């Protein structure tokens, strides 16, 4: 966030703040990778200012206010402040705004509604900082309303808790997730896949998956009698030997040893051909699943 290329992009924009994962990771002492930037500038103004500074831009999501800057060979996603005009549980129609707090209110969790200026000033429009420090993943505003706007937020609640949470999952959020779980059927397999694989990459996904199972959410996503103890053992081996988490291997450990279940899962989650073939091989393997580099 203090690299020369990053500073150059921020200075070209003028009024802009870091937002999202970069802020979460910086505040929790984790490695910052992707840089997301918020600004009250319109996409046209963003492109003009980047051009004037000699920085390449790509209109990656103009309809939703997103322009990607390329500086030093690295991408920087820049999005105009927004407010939701209409939502259907999958997509949102947005309007641009210059109100930072209005932009914060439309975000999913308090820890994702944190902004940081290029000189390090933190802007918290809810309880993002204390929640992040306490490991509490809380929805912005009413959890049921946030979920109804985009049902993927049910899975994001569990994924974020697996990565950033401590203790029990927020009661109000969990209750809203369980009550809204029927909406998951409206989501594309690709969107569900992304969240599930990221959850499985967390250091220890089993406790969160147990909560998802108890809430009746996991059976709607994955078929058969799931083997949570085996996934738990695999995650423990990864931790003890410092192996990088392998989400496809972990998915195979979670599923029953049944190629039909593996194939149904691959189809439902729209796995790539390579991942689907590997999951099929693992489901039919005679030997025990092994975690290794």
PDB file of C-alpha atoms in Angstrom:
ATOM      1  CA  UNK A   1       0.000   0.000   0.000  1.00  0.00           C
ATOM      2  CA  UNK A   2       3.037   2.255   0.297  1.00  0.00           C
ATOM      3  CA  UNK A   3       4.741   0.982  -2.873  1.00  0.00           C
ATOM      4  CA  UNK A   4       5.670   3.625  -5.435  1.00  0.00           C
ATOM      5  CA  UNK A   5       3.218   2.317  -8.066  1.00  0.00           C
ATOM      6  CA  UNK A   6       0.376   2.275  -5.559  1.00  0.00           C
ATOM      7  CA  UNK A   7       1.125   5.814  -4.396  1.00  0.00           C
ATOM      8  CA  UNK A   8       1.312   6.974  -8.019  1.00  0.00           C
ATOM      9  CA  UNK A   9      -2.202   5.673  -8.693  1.00  0.00           C
ATOM     10  CA  UNK A  10      -3.585   7.264  -5.520  1.00  0.00           C
ATOM     11  CA  UNK A  11      -1.934  10.590  -6.277  1.00  0.00           C
ATOM     12  CA  UNK A  12      -3.264  10.550  -9.838  1.00  0.00           C
ATOM     13  CA  UNK A  13      -6.810  10.148  -8.519  1.00  0.00           C
ATOM     14  CA  UNK A  14      -6.487  12.769  -5.809  1.00  0.00           C
ATOM     15  CA  UNK A  15      -9.541  11.925  -3.717  1.00  0.00           C
ATOM     16  CA  UNK A  16      -9.403   8.186  -3.132  1.00  0.00           C
ATOM     17  CA  UNK A  17      -9.140   5.635  -0.322  1.00  0.00           C
ATOM     18  CA  UNK A  18      -8.144   1.998   0.000  1.00  0.00           C
ATOM     19  CA  UNK A  19     -11.044  -0.348   0.743  1.00  0.00           C
ATOM     20  CA  UNK A  20     -11.767  -4.046   1.153  1.00  0.00           C
ATOM     21  CA  UNK A  21      -9.221  -6.825   1.523  1.00  0.00           C
ATOM     22  CA  UNK A  22      -6.154  -4.602   1.502  1.00  0.00           C
ATOM     23  CA  UNK A  23      -7.494  -2.724   4.533  1.00  0.00           C
ATOM     24  CA  UNK A  24      -8.560  -5.891   6.387  1.00  0.00           C
ATOM     25  CA  UNK A  25      -5.224  -7.579   5.800  1.00  0.00           C
ATOM     26  CA  UNK A  26      -3.127  -4.534   6.637  1.00  0.00           C
ATOM     27  CA  UNK A  27      -4.952  -4.013   9.929  1.00  0.00           C
ATOM     28  CA  UNK A  28      -4.617  -7.677  10.905  1.00  0.00           C
ATOM     29  CA  UNK A  29      -0.950  -7.912   9.944  1.00  0.00           C
ATOM     30  CA  UNK A  30      -1.494 -10.171   6.940  1.00  0.00           C
ATOM     31  CA  UNK A  31       0.189  -9.927   3.574  1.00  0.00           C
ATOM     32  CA  UNK A  32      -1.587  -7.438   1.301  1.00  0.00           C
ATOM     33  CA  UNK A  33      -2.015  -8.665  -2.264  1.00  0.00           C
ATOM     34  CA  UNK A  34      -4.886  -7.127  -4.243  1.00  0.00           C
ATOM     35  CA  UNK A  35      -5.425  -3.382  -3.970  1.00  0.00           C
ATOM     36  CA  UNK A  36      -9.001  -2.076  -4.240  1.00  0.00           C
ATOM     37  CA  UNK A  37      -9.609   1.661  -4.302  1.00  0.00           C
ATOM     38  CA  UNK A  38     -12.797   3.686  -3.808  1.00  0.00           C
ATOM     39  CA  UNK A  39     -13.308   7.211  -5.113  1.00  0.00           C
ATOM     40  CA  UNK A  40     -16.118   9.736  -5.572  1.00  0.00           C
ATOM     41  CA  UNK A  41     -14.803  10.369  -9.106  1.00  0.00           C
ATOM     42  CA  UNK A  42     -16.922   9.023 -11.961  1.00  0.00           C
ATOM     43  CA  UNK A  43     -15.370   6.335 -14.193  1.00  0.00           C
ATOM     44  CA  UNK A  44     -14.820   8.927 -16.935  1.00  0.00           C
ATOM     45  CA  UNK A  45     -12.982  11.176 -14.485  1.00  0.00           C
ATOM     46  CA  UNK A  46     -10.916   8.220 -13.234  1.00  0.00           C
ATOM     47  CA  UNK A  47      -9.840   7.339 -16.787  1.00  0.00           C
ATOM     48  CA  UNK A  48      -9.014  10.974 -17.571  1.00  0.00           C
ATOM     49  CA  UNK A  49      -6.880  11.422 -14.441  1.00  0.00           C
ATOM     50  CA  UNK A  50      -5.028   8.159 -14.949  1.00  0.00           C
ATOM     51  CA  UNK A  51      -4.349   9.069 -18.568  1.00  0.00           C
ATOM     52  CA  UNK A  52      -3.025  12.479 -17.553  1.00  0.00           C
ATOM     53  CA  UNK A  53      -0.613  10.744 -15.164  1.00  0.00           C
ATOM     54  CA  UNK A  54       0.540   8.326 -17.868  1.00  0.00           C
ATOM     55  CA  UNK A  55      -1.152   5.324 -16.210  1.00  0.00           C
ATOM     56  CA  UNK A  56      -2.954   2.751 -18.340  1.00  0.00           C
ATOM     57  CA  UNK A  57      -6.608   2.042 -17.554  1.00  0.00           C
ATOM     58  CA  UNK A  58      -9.011  -0.734 -18.552  1.00  0.00           C
ATOM     59  CA  UNK A  59     -12.821  -0.248 -18.300  1.00  0.00           C
ATOM     60  CA  UNK A  60     -13.425  -3.611 -16.607  1.00  0.00           C
ATOM     61  CA  UNK A  61     -16.867  -2.840 -15.159  1.00  0.00           C
ATOM     62  CA  UNK A  62     -18.028   0.596 -16.239  1.00  0.00           C
ATOM     63  CA  UNK A  63     -21.715  -0.194 -15.585  1.00  0.00           C
ATOM     64  CA  UNK A  64     -20.878  -0.741 -11.928  1.00  0.00           C
ATOM     65  CA  UNK A  65     -18.311   2.049 -11.794  1.00  0.00           C
ATOM     66  CA  UNK A  66     -15.143  -0.044 -11.958  1.00  0.00           C
ATOM     67  CA  UNK A  67     -11.972   0.857 -13.830  1.00  0.00           C
ATOM     68  CA  UNK A  68      -8.729  -1.116 -13.486  1.00  0.00           C
ATOM     69  CA  UNK A  69      -5.479   0.842 -13.471  1.00  0.00           C
ATOM     70  CA  UNK A  70      -2.286  -0.909 -14.545  1.00  0.00           C
ATOM     71  CA  UNK A  71       0.857   0.492 -12.933  1.00  0.00           C
ATOM     72  CA  UNK A  72       4.186  -1.283 -12.703  1.00  0.00           C
ATOM     73  CA  UNK A  73       2.530  -4.317 -14.251  1.00  0.00           C
ATOM     74  CA  UNK A  74       0.091  -4.598 -11.323  1.00  0.00           C
ATOM     75  CA  UNK A  75      -3.713  -4.119 -11.437  1.00  0.00           C
ATOM     76  CA  UNK A  76      -5.532  -1.689  -9.153  1.00  0.00           C
ATOM     77  CA  UNK A  77      -9.329  -1.946  -9.142  1.00  0.00           C
ATOM     78  CA  UNK A  78     -10.891   1.496  -8.768  1.00  0.00           C
ATOM     79  CA  UNK A  79     -14.625   1.793  -8.122  1.00  0.00           C
ATOM     80  CA  UNK A  80     -16.798   4.888  -7.901  1.00  0.00           C
ATOM     81  CA  UNK A  81     -18.788   5.275  -4.672  1.00  0.00           C
ATOM     82  CA  UNK A  82     -22.206   3.675  -5.154  1.00  0.00           C
ATOM     83  CA  UNK A  83     -25.639   3.171  -3.720  1.00  0.00           C
ATOM     84  CA  UNK A  84     -27.995   0.346  -4.621  1.00  0.00           C
ATOM     85  CA  UNK A  85     -31.052   1.348  -6.624  1.00  0.00           C
ATOM     86  CA  UNK A  86     -32.557  -2.104  -7.082  1.00  0.00           C
ATOM     87  CA  UNK A  87     -31.503  -5.617  -6.048  1.00  0.00           C
ATOM     88  CA  UNK A  88     -32.930  -9.053  -6.859  1.00  0.00           C
ATOM     89  CA  UNK A  89     -30.871 -11.354  -4.675  1.00  0.00           C
ATOM     90  CA  UNK A  90     -28.285 -11.906  -7.422  1.00  0.00           C
ATOM     91  CA  UNK A  91     -27.524  -8.587  -9.085  1.00  0.00           C
ATOM     92  CA  UNK A  92     -27.814  -4.922  -8.184  1.00  0.00           C
ATOM     93  CA  UNK A  93     -28.553  -1.817 -10.189  1.00  0.00           C
ATOM     94  CA  UNK A  94     -26.439   1.006  -8.803  1.00  0.00           C
ATOM     95  CA  UNK A  95     -26.188   4.766  -8.954  1.00  0.00           C
ATOM     96  CA  UNK A  96     -23.015   6.724  -8.300  1.00  0.00           C
ATOM     97  CA  UNK A  97     -22.679   8.957  -5.262  1.00  0.00           C
ATOM     98  CA  UNK A  98     -20.063  11.172  -3.647  1.00  0.00           C
ATOM     99  CA  UNK A  99     -21.131  10.168  -0.126  1.00  0.00           C
ATOM    100  CA  UNK A 100     -18.621   7.829   1.555  1.00  0.00           C
ATOM    101  CA  UNK A 101     -21.056   6.786   4.270  1.00  0.00           C
ATOM    102  CA  UNK A 102     -23.716   5.900   1.692  1.00  0.00           C
ATOM    103  CA  UNK A 103     -21.184   3.690  -0.075  1.00  0.00           C
ATOM    104  CA  UNK A 104     -20.285   2.048   3.250  1.00  0.00           C
ATOM    105  CA  UNK A 105     -23.922   1.257   4.074  1.00  0.00           C
ATOM    106  CA  UNK A 106     -24.337  -0.895   0.943  1.00  0.00           C
ATOM    107  CA  UNK A 107     -21.385  -3.166   1.807  1.00  0.00           C
ATOM    108  CA  UNK A 108     -21.863  -6.604   3.319  1.00  0.00           C
ATOM    109  CA  UNK A 109     -19.860  -6.657   6.568  1.00  0.00           C
ATOM    110  CA  UNK A 110     -18.616  -3.986   8.929  1.00  0.00           C
ATOM    111  CA  UNK A 111     -15.004  -5.084   8.356  1.00  0.00           C
ATOM    112  CA  UNK A 112     -15.520  -4.508   4.622  1.00  0.00           C
ATOM    113  CA  UNK A 113     -16.811  -0.989   5.174  1.00  0.00           C
ATOM    114  CA  UNK A 114     -13.413   0.320   6.276  1.00  0.00           C
ATOM    115  CA  UNK A 115     -11.508   2.861   4.218  1.00  0.00           C
ATOM    116  CA  UNK A 116      -7.936   4.075   4.573  1.00  0.00           C
ATOM    117  CA  UNK A 117      -6.383   7.155   2.987  1.00  0.00           C
ATOM    118  CA  UNK A 118      -2.975   7.068   1.332  1.00  0.00           C
ATOM    119  CA  UNK A 119      -1.466   8.643   4.475  1.00  0.00           C
ATOM    120  CA  UNK A 120      -2.965   5.952   6.732  1.00  0.00           C
ATOM    121  CA  UNK A 121      -6.076   7.638   8.163  1.00  0.00           C
ATOM    122  CA  UNK A 122      -8.840   5.098   8.890  1.00  0.00           C
ATOM    123  CA  UNK A 123     -12.489   5.863   8.135  1.00  0.00           C
ATOM    124  CA  UNK A 124     -14.936   3.554   9.924  1.00  0.00           C
ATOM    125  CA  UNK A 125     -18.662   4.203   9.364  1.00  0.00           C
ATOM    126  CA  UNK A 126     -19.874   1.392  11.625  1.00  0.00           C
ATOM    127  CA  UNK A 127     -17.981  -0.897  14.026  1.00  0.00           C
ATOM    128  CA  UNK A 128     -15.496  -2.276  11.507  1.00  0.00           C
ATOM    129  CA  UNK A 129     -12.292  -1.753  13.468  1.00  0.00           C
ATOM    130  CA  UNK A 130     -13.474  -3.241  16.800  1.00  0.00           C
ATOM    131  CA  UNK A 131     -15.223  -6.100  14.975  1.00  0.00           C
ATOM    132  CA  UNK A 132     -12.081  -6.890  12.995  1.00  0.00           C
ATOM    133  CA  UNK A 133      -9.940  -6.827  16.141  1.00  0.00           C
ATOM    134  CA  UNK A 134     -12.430  -9.057  17.987  1.00  0.00           C
ATOM    135  CA  UNK A 135     -12.802 -11.467  15.064  1.00  0.00           C
ATOM    136  CA  UNK A 136     -16.526 -10.756  14.738  1.00  0.00           C
ATOM    137  CA  UNK A 137     -17.969 -10.940  11.226  1.00  0.00           C
ATOM    138  CA  UNK A 138     -21.066  -8.741  11.403  1.00  0.00           C
ATOM    139  CA  UNK A 139     -23.375  -7.564   8.656  1.00  0.00           C
ATOM    140  CA  UNK A 140     -23.757  -3.872   7.941  1.00  0.00           C
ATOM    141  CA  UNK A 141     -27.213  -2.969   9.178  1.00  0.00           C
ATOM    142  CA  UNK A 142     -29.970  -5.595   9.081  1.00  0.00           C
ATOM    143  CA  UNK A 143     -28.556  -9.044   8.183  1.00  0.00           C
ATOM    144  CA  UNK A 144     -31.778 -10.252   6.532  1.00  0.00           C
ATOM    145  CA  UNK A 145     -31.866  -7.186   4.289  1.00  0.00           C
ATOM    146  CA  UNK A 146     -28.192  -7.538   3.338  1.00  0.00           C
ATOM    147  CA  UNK A 147     -28.763 -11.203   2.461  1.00  0.00           C
ATOM    148  CA  UNK A 148     -31.915 -10.501   0.435  1.00  0.00           C
ATOM    149  CA  UNK A 149     -29.866  -8.084  -1.669  1.00  0.00           C
ATOM    150  CA  UNK A 150     -27.427 -10.850  -2.615  1.00  0.00           C
ATOM    151  CA  UNK A 151     -27.839 -14.411  -1.357  1.00  0.00           C
ATOM    152  CA  UNK A 152     -24.149 -15.090  -1.906  1.00  0.00           C
ATOM    153  CA  UNK A 153     -23.626 -13.157   1.320  1.00  0.00           C
ATOM    154  CA  UNK A 154     -24.803 -16.284   3.178  1.00  0.00           C
ATOM    155  CA  UNK A 155     -21.698 -18.118   1.988  1.00  0.00           C
ATOM    156  CA  UNK A 156     -19.522 -15.055   2.462  1.00  0.00           C
ATOM    157  CA  UNK A 157     -20.554 -14.968   6.138  1.00  0.00           C
ATOM    158  CA  UNK A 158     -19.098 -18.447   6.644  1.00  0.00           C
ATOM    159  CA  UNK A 159     -16.066 -17.875   4.434  1.00  0.00           C
ATOM    160  CA  UNK A 160     -15.124 -14.644   6.203  1.00  0.00           C
ATOM    161  CA  UNK A 161     -15.609 -16.228   9.610  1.00  0.00           C
ATOM    162  CA  UNK A 162     -13.313 -19.097   8.590  1.00  0.00           C
ATOM    163  CA  UNK A 163     -10.604 -16.596   7.641  1.00  0.00           C
ATOM    164  CA  UNK A 164     -11.102 -13.715  10.085  1.00  0.00           C
ATOM    165  CA  UNK A 165     -13.478 -14.889  12.801  1.00  0.00           C
ATOM    166  CA  UNK A 166     -12.867 -16.009  16.346  1.00  0.00           C
ATOM    167  CA  UNK A 167     -15.320 -17.744  18.635  1.00  0.00           C
ATOM    168  CA  UNK A 168     -18.926 -18.303  17.620  1.00  0.00           C
ATOM    169  CA  UNK A 169     -20.469 -16.964  14.431  1.00  0.00           C
ATOM    170  CA  UNK A 170     -22.615 -13.879  14.994  1.00  0.00           C
ATOM    171  CA  UNK A 171     -26.055 -15.110  16.170  1.00  0.00           C
ATOM    172  CA  UNK A 172     -28.106 -12.567  14.254  1.00  0.00           C
ATOM    173  CA  UNK A 173     -26.183 -13.184  11.040  1.00  0.00           C
ATOM    174  CA  UNK A 174     -26.400 -16.971  11.398  1.00  0.00           C
ATOM    175  CA  UNK A 175     -30.137 -16.832  12.010  1.00  0.00           C
ATOM    176  CA  UNK A 176     -30.669 -14.665   8.918  1.00  0.00           C
ATOM    177  CA  UNK A 177     -28.470 -17.005   6.844  1.00  0.00           C
ATOM    178  CA  UNK A 178     -30.466 -20.078   7.914  1.00  0.00           C
ATOM    179  CA  UNK A 179     -33.770 -18.336   7.204  1.00  0.00           C
ATOM    180  CA  UNK A 180     -32.631 -17.138   3.785  1.00  0.00           C
ATOM    181  CA  UNK A 181     -30.885 -20.313   2.590  1.00  0.00           C
ATOM    182  CA  UNK A 182     -33.521 -21.065  -0.078  1.00  0.00           C
ATOM    183  CA  UNK A 183     -32.143 -18.087  -1.984  1.00  0.00           C
ATOM    184  CA  UNK A 184     -28.879 -19.947  -2.608  1.00  0.00           C
ATOM    185  CA  UNK A 185     -30.664 -21.916  -5.355  1.00  0.00           C
ATOM    186  CA  UNK A 186     -30.865 -18.684  -7.371  1.00  0.00           C
ATOM    187  CA  UNK A 187     -27.083 -18.283  -7.550  1.00  0.00           C
ATOM    188  CA  UNK A 188     -24.873 -19.501 -10.364  1.00  0.00           C
ATOM    189  CA  UNK A 189     -22.681 -22.521  -9.714  1.00  0.00           C
ATOM    190  CA  UNK A 190     -19.598 -20.442 -10.486  1.00  0.00           C
ATOM    191  CA  UNK A 191     -20.329 -17.933  -7.727  1.00  0.00           C
ATOM    192  CA  UNK A 192     -21.016 -20.679  -5.191  1.00  0.00           C
ATOM    193  CA  UNK A 193     -17.872 -22.528  -6.288  1.00  0.00           C
ATOM    194  CA  UNK A 194     -15.660 -19.500  -5.699  1.00  0.00           C
ATOM    195  CA  UNK A 195     -16.898 -19.033  -2.134  1.00  0.00           C
ATOM    196  CA  UNK A 196     -16.752 -22.725  -1.256  1.00  0.00           C
ATOM    197  CA  UNK A 197     -13.203 -23.203  -2.537  1.00  0.00           C
ATOM    198  CA  UNK A 198     -12.023 -20.088  -0.712  1.00  0.00           C
ATOM    199  CA  UNK A 199     -13.665 -21.386   2.477  1.00  0.00           C
ATOM    200  CA  UNK A 200     -11.931 -24.749   2.017  1.00  0.00           C
ATOM    201  CA  UNK A 201      -8.597 -22.934   1.655  1.00  0.00           C
ATOM    202  CA  UNK A 202      -8.900 -21.436   5.135  1.00  0.00           C
ATOM    203  CA  UNK A 203      -6.581 -22.821   7.835  1.00  0.00           C
ATOM    204  CA  UNK A 204      -9.325 -24.922   9.460  1.00  0.00           C
ATOM    205  CA  UNK A 205     -12.648 -24.942   7.574  1.00  0.00           C
ATOM    206  CA  UNK A 206     -14.233 -27.833   9.508  1.00  0.00           C
ATOM    207  CA  UNK A 207     -15.748 -25.838  12.433  1.00  0.00           C
ATOM    208  CA  UNK A 208     -17.502 -23.446  10.061  1.00  0.00           C
ATOM    209  CA  UNK A 209     -18.699 -26.316   7.854  1.00  0.00           C
ATOM    210  CA  UNK A 210     -20.156 -27.995  10.949  1.00  0.00           C
ATOM    211  CA  UNK A 211     -22.190 -24.852  11.653  1.00  0.00           C
ATOM    212  CA  UNK A 212     -23.316 -24.757   8.003  1.00  0.00           C
ATOM    213  CA  UNK A 213     -24.412 -28.391   8.301  1.00  0.00           C
ATOM    214  CA  UNK A 214     -26.319 -27.738  11.534  1.00  0.00           C
ATOM    215  CA  UNK A 215     -28.075 -24.773   9.909  1.00  0.00           C
ATOM    216  CA  UNK A 216     -29.213 -26.957   7.006  1.00  0.00           C
ATOM    217  CA  UNK A 217     -27.138 -25.002   4.500  1.00  0.00           C
ATOM    218  CA  UNK A 218     -24.356 -27.468   3.647  1.00  0.00           C
ATOM    219  CA  UNK A 219     -26.666 -30.319   2.541  1.00  0.00           C
ATOM    220  CA  UNK A 220     -28.196 -27.965  -0.035  1.00  0.00           C
ATOM    221  CA  UNK A 221     -24.753 -27.392  -1.552  1.00  0.00           C
ATOM    222  CA  UNK A 222     -23.012 -30.788  -1.392  1.00  0.00           C
ATOM    223  CA  UNK A 223     -24.542 -34.263  -1.834  1.00  0.00           C
ATOM    224  CA  UNK A 224     -24.291 -37.378   0.304  1.00  0.00           C
ATOM    225  CA  UNK A 225     -23.090 -38.097   3.814  1.00  0.00           C
ATOM    226  CA  UNK A 226     -20.237 -35.642   4.277  1.00  0.00           C
ATOM    227  CA  UNK A 227     -17.050 -36.759   6.024  1.00  0.00           C
ATOM    228  CA  UNK A 228     -16.182 -33.808   8.259  1.00  0.00           C
ATOM    229  CA  UNK A 229     -13.812 -35.783  10.531  1.00  0.00           C
ATOM    230  CA  UNK A 230     -11.668 -36.733   7.522  1.00  0.00           C
ATOM    231  CA  UNK A 231     -11.508 -33.106   6.360  1.00  0.00           C
ATOM    232  CA  UNK A 232     -10.536 -32.126   9.903  1.00  0.00           C
ATOM    233  CA  UNK A 233      -7.646 -34.613   9.901  1.00  0.00           C
ATOM    234  CA  UNK A 234      -6.455 -33.395   6.510  1.00  0.00           C
ATOM    235  CA  UNK A 235      -6.485 -29.743   7.634  1.00  0.00           C
ATOM    236  CA  UNK A 236      -4.536 -30.705  10.755  1.00  0.00           C
ATOM    237  CA  UNK A 237      -1.886 -32.442   8.630  1.00  0.00           C
ATOM    238  CA  UNK A 238      -1.599 -29.353   6.423  1.00  0.00           C
ATOM    239  CA  UNK A 239      -1.073 -27.150   9.481  1.00  0.00           C
ATOM    240  CA  UNK A 240       1.421 -29.442  11.195  1.00  0.00           C
ATOM    241  CA  UNK A 241       3.570 -29.826   8.080  1.00  0.00           C
ATOM    242  CA  UNK A 242       3.044 -26.313   6.683  1.00  0.00           C
ATOM    243  CA  UNK A 243       1.482 -27.668   3.486  1.00  0.00           C
ATOM    244  CA  UNK A 244      -0.407 -25.122   1.366  1.00  0.00           C
ATOM    245  CA  UNK A 245      -4.170 -25.809   1.556  1.00  0.00           C
ATOM    246  CA  UNK A 246      -5.444 -27.712  -1.489  1.00  0.00           C
ATOM    247  CA  UNK A 247      -9.170 -26.890  -1.841  1.00  0.00           C
ATOM    248  CA  UNK A 248      -9.934 -29.656  -4.365  1.00  0.00           C
ATOM    249  CA  UNK A 249      -8.233 -32.280  -2.201  1.00  0.00           C
ATOM    250  CA  UNK A 250     -10.122 -30.974   0.816  1.00  0.00           C
ATOM    251  CA  UNK A 251     -13.390 -31.102  -1.140  1.00  0.00           C
ATOM    252  CA  UNK A 252     -12.642 -34.738  -2.008  1.00  0.00           C
ATOM    253  CA  UNK A 253     -11.958 -35.459   1.672  1.00  0.00           C
ATOM    254  CA  UNK A 254     -15.301 -33.912   2.618  1.00  0.00           C
ATOM    255  CA  UNK A 255     -17.347 -35.808   0.035  1.00  0.00           C
ATOM    256  CA  UNK A 256     -18.270 -39.489   0.361  1.00  0.00           C
ATOM    257  CA  UNK A 257     -16.054 -41.979  -1.526  1.00  0.00           C
ATOM    258  CA  UNK A 258     -18.496 -42.083  -4.379  1.00  0.00           C
ATOM    259  CA  UNK A 259     -17.810 -41.006  -7.944  1.00  0.00           C
ATOM    260  CA  UNK A 260     -21.481 -40.163  -8.443  1.00  0.00           C
ATOM    261  CA  UNK A 261     -21.294 -37.666  -5.581  1.00  0.00           C
ATOM    262  CA  UNK A 262     -18.047 -36.240  -6.980  1.00  0.00           C
ATOM    263  CA  UNK A 263     -19.566 -35.819 -10.437  1.00  0.00           C
ATOM    264  CA  UNK A 264     -22.749 -34.270  -9.076  1.00  0.00           C
ATOM    265  CA  UNK A 265     -20.675 -31.815  -7.044  1.00  0.00           C
ATOM    266  CA  UNK A 266     -18.473 -30.923 -10.026  1.00  0.00           C
ATOM    267  CA  UNK A 267     -21.559 -30.230 -12.107  1.00  0.00           C
ATOM    268  CA  UNK A 268     -23.361 -28.256  -9.423  1.00  0.00           C
ATOM    269  CA  UNK A 269     -20.314 -26.097  -8.646  1.00  0.00           C
ATOM    270  CA  UNK A 270     -19.372 -25.755 -12.322  1.00  0.00           C
ATOM    271  CA  UNK A 271     -15.825 -26.918 -11.614  1.00  0.00           C
ATOM    272  CA  UNK A 272     -13.287 -26.628 -14.405  1.00  0.00           C
ATOM    273  CA  UNK A 273     -12.648 -29.768 -16.440  1.00  0.00           C
ATOM    274  CA  UNK A 274      -9.292 -30.227 -14.711  1.00  0.00           C
ATOM    275  CA  UNK A 275     -10.749 -29.884 -11.218  1.00  0.00           C
ATOM    276  CA  UNK A 276     -13.714 -32.128 -12.080  1.00  0.00           C
ATOM    277  CA  UNK A 277     -11.407 -34.853 -13.421  1.00  0.00           C
ATOM    278  CA  UNK A 278      -9.182 -34.650 -10.346  1.00  0.00           C
ATOM    279  CA  UNK A 279     -12.159 -34.810  -7.984  1.00  0.00           C
ATOM    280  CA  UNK A 280     -13.419 -37.865  -9.892  1.00  0.00           C
ATOM    281  CA  UNK A 281     -10.016 -39.573  -9.617  1.00  0.00           C
ATOM    282  CA  UNK A 282      -9.785 -38.850  -5.897  1.00  0.00           C
ATOM    283  CA  UNK A 283     -13.297 -40.195  -5.291  1.00  0.00           C
ATOM    284  CA  UNK A 284     -12.375 -43.465  -6.990  1.00  0.00           C
ATOM    285  CA  UNK A 285      -8.904 -43.834  -5.499  1.00  0.00           C
ATOM    286  CA  UNK A 286      -8.081 -47.086  -3.751  1.00  0.00           C
ATOM    287  CA  UNK A 287      -5.462 -45.469  -1.528  1.00  0.00           C
ATOM    288  CA  UNK A 288      -6.112 -43.010   1.293  1.00  0.00           C
ATOM    289  CA  UNK A 289      -6.165 -39.318   0.466  1.00  0.00           C
ATOM    290  CA  UNK A 290      -2.738 -37.852   1.139  1.00  0.00           C
ATOM    291  CA  UNK A 291      -1.770 -34.233   1.722  1.00  0.00           C
ATOM    292  CA  UNK A 292       1.631 -33.417   0.245  1.00  0.00           C
ATOM    293  CA  UNK A 293       3.525 -30.740  -1.669  1.00  0.00           C
TER     294      UNK A 293
END
